[in-house]
Each structure stands twice: as structure tokens, then as C-alpha cells.
Short mmCIF file of C-alpha atoms in Angstrom, two decimals:
data_model
loop_
_atom_site.label_atom_id
_atom_site.label_comp_id
_atom_site.label_asym_id
_atom_site.label_seq_id
_atom_site.Cartn_x
_atom_site.Cartn_y
_atom_site.Cartn_z
CA MET A 830 -0.21 0.00 0.23
CA ARG A 831 2.88 2.30 0.78
CA TRP A 832 4.31 1.79 -2.57
CA LEU A 833 1.22 2.70 -4.34
CA LYS A 834 1.02 6.03 -2.44
CA GLY A 835 4.74 6.86 -3.44
CA LEU A 836 3.61 5.94 -6.91
CA ILE A 837 0.36 8.02 -7.24
CA LEU A 838 2.75 11.07 -5.62
CA ALA A 839 5.17 10.50 -8.06
CA ILE A 840 2.85 10.56 -10.99
CA ILE A 841 1.17 13.84 -9.53
CA LEU A 842 4.49 15.51 -8.90
CA LEU A 843 5.65 14.53 -12.43
CA ALA A 844 2.46 15.90 -13.65
CA VAL A 845 2.99 19.31 -12.25
CA LEU A 846 6.44 19.63 -13.21
CA LEU A 847 5.28 18.78 -16.90
CA VAL A 848 2.47 21.66 -16.48
CA GLY A 849 5.15 24.11 -15.14
CA ILE A 850 7.44 23.59 -18.06
CA LEU A 851 4.75 24.02 -20.63
CA PHE A 852 3.69 27.15 -18.70
CA ALA A 853 6.96 28.40 -18.91
CA VAL A 854 7.60 27.44 -22.68
CA ASN A 855 4.35 29.07 -23.58
CA ASN A 856 4.66 32.31 -21.73
CA GLN A 857 8.14 33.86 -22.98
CA GLN A 858 7.08 37.24 -24.04
CA THR A 859 8.84 39.74 -21.97
CA VAL A 860 6.34 42.16 -20.06
CA PRO A 861 7.61 45.31 -17.74
CA LEU A 862 5.65 45.42 -14.70
CA ASN A 863 4.69 49.12 -13.89
CA LEU A 864 3.70 49.51 -9.98
CA ILE A 865 2.38 52.67 -9.49
CA TRP A 866 5.42 53.88 -7.69
CA LEU A 867 8.16 51.43 -9.38
CA GLU A 868 8.80 50.37 -12.83
CA LEU A 869 10.28 46.75 -12.72
CA PRO A 870 12.46 45.56 -15.42
CA SER A 871 11.03 43.72 -18.60
CA VAL A 872 10.91 39.88 -17.45
CA SER A 873 9.30 36.91 -19.26
CA LEU A 874 5.35 36.64 -18.15
CA SER A 875 6.17 33.35 -16.64
CA VAL A 876 8.16 34.57 -14.27
CA TRP A 877 5.52 37.55 -13.17
CA LEU A 878 3.06 34.91 -12.75
CA LEU A 879 5.12 32.66 -10.83
CA ALA A 880 6.44 35.41 -8.70
CA ALA A 881 2.89 36.58 -7.85
CA LEU A 882 1.93 32.95 -7.14
CA VAL A 883 4.78 32.68 -4.48
CA CYS A 884 4.04 35.83 -3.08
CA GLY A 885 0.20 34.76 -2.57
CA VAL A 886 1.52 31.48 -1.35
CA VAL A 887 3.80 33.18 1.45
CA LEU A 888 1.13 35.93 2.40
CA GLY A 889 -1.73 32.98 2.89
CA MET A 890 0.83 31.21 5.27
CA LEU A 891 1.55 34.23 7.07
CA ALA A 892 -2.34 35.02 7.02
CA MET A 893 -2.91 31.43 8.42
CA THR A 894 -0.45 31.54 11.32
CA GLY A 895 -2.38 33.27 13.95
CA VAL A 896 -5.06 30.66 13.47
CA TRP A 897 -2.71 27.60 13.58
CA LEU A 898 -1.10 29.25 16.86
CA ARG A 899 -4.65 29.58 18.31
CA LEU A 900 -5.57 26.19 17.11
CA ARG A 901 -2.13 24.52 18.64
CA THR A 902 -2.57 26.32 21.77
CA ALA A 903 -6.35 24.89 22.23
CA LEU A 904 -5.04 21.36 21.38
CA SER A 905 -2.54 21.43 23.96
CA ARG A 906 -4.87 22.71 26.79
CA ALA A 907 -7.56 19.85 25.79
CA GLN A 908 -4.59 17.34 26.04
CA ARG A 909 -3.55 18.62 29.42
CA LEU A 910 -7.12 18.28 30.69
CA ASN A 911 -7.48 15.12 29.04
CA ARG A 912 -4.31 13.78 31.02
CA GLN A 913 -5.73 15.42 34.33
CA GLN A 914 -9.16 13.97 33.72
CA ARG A 915 -7.58 10.61 33.32
CA LYS A 916 -5.43 10.48 36.07
CA GLU A 917 -8.68 11.56 38.11
CA LEU A 918 -10.60 8.70 36.76
CA ASP A 919 -7.83 6.33 37.68
CA ARG A 920 -7.60 7.41 41.20
CA LEU A 921 -11.50 7.16 41.50
CA ARG A 922 -11.23 3.49 40.26
CA VAL A 923 -8.74 2.67 42.62
CA GLN A 924 -10.49 4.32 45.47
CA GLU A 925 -13.57 2.39 44.55
CA LEU A 926 -11.77 -0.85 44.58
CA LYS A 927 -10.29 -0.33 47.73
CA GLU A 928 -13.80 0.44 49.18
CA LEU A 929 -15.29 -3.00 48.41
CA PRO A 930 -15.84 -5.40 51.07
#
């Protein structure tokens, strides 16, 4: 089963790589990027689009960091409470066994 997962992952990665190569080959015309206050040099369209993708991914990861930290904190708090409740339950079980005649 593990080899099948690896094979499927390899096929998906190969397909993504092939699409990326085709994308770069088909978008080779140079385009200058004019930001309102800054004129960036002429580079191929595929480079600008991939740069925009990378910027979007990084900004998305940064935006999700707060949510991730909050969920991580809630998880550790719940695990700590769970451990405390299990210890209390074990203590009560032992106490109950000692009280039986």
C-alpha cells in the first residue's frame, strides 16, 4: 500500500512539473511590470506570474499563522485537561476498588 501511495505521489509531481514547464515555454514574451511608484524591468510573463503565485502562497501562510497558533494552543490545553481527567478517573477507580468489602 505504501508503494502505491509513493507511485501516485510521483505521478502527480511529474504532472505538475510537466505543466509548469509547458507554462514557462508558452509564456516567454517579456513584459515590464509597472507598479504605481516603481517600474520593474522586463521579464518573461511566466516569471511574473510565478512570482505572484509565490507571493500569494507566502502571504496566505502568514495570514494562517495566527489561526494555526490559536488551534495549536487549544489542542495542547485540551490534551493537558484530558491527562488530568484520566489521572482523576484512575484515582477514583482505585479508590472504588479499595472501598469494596
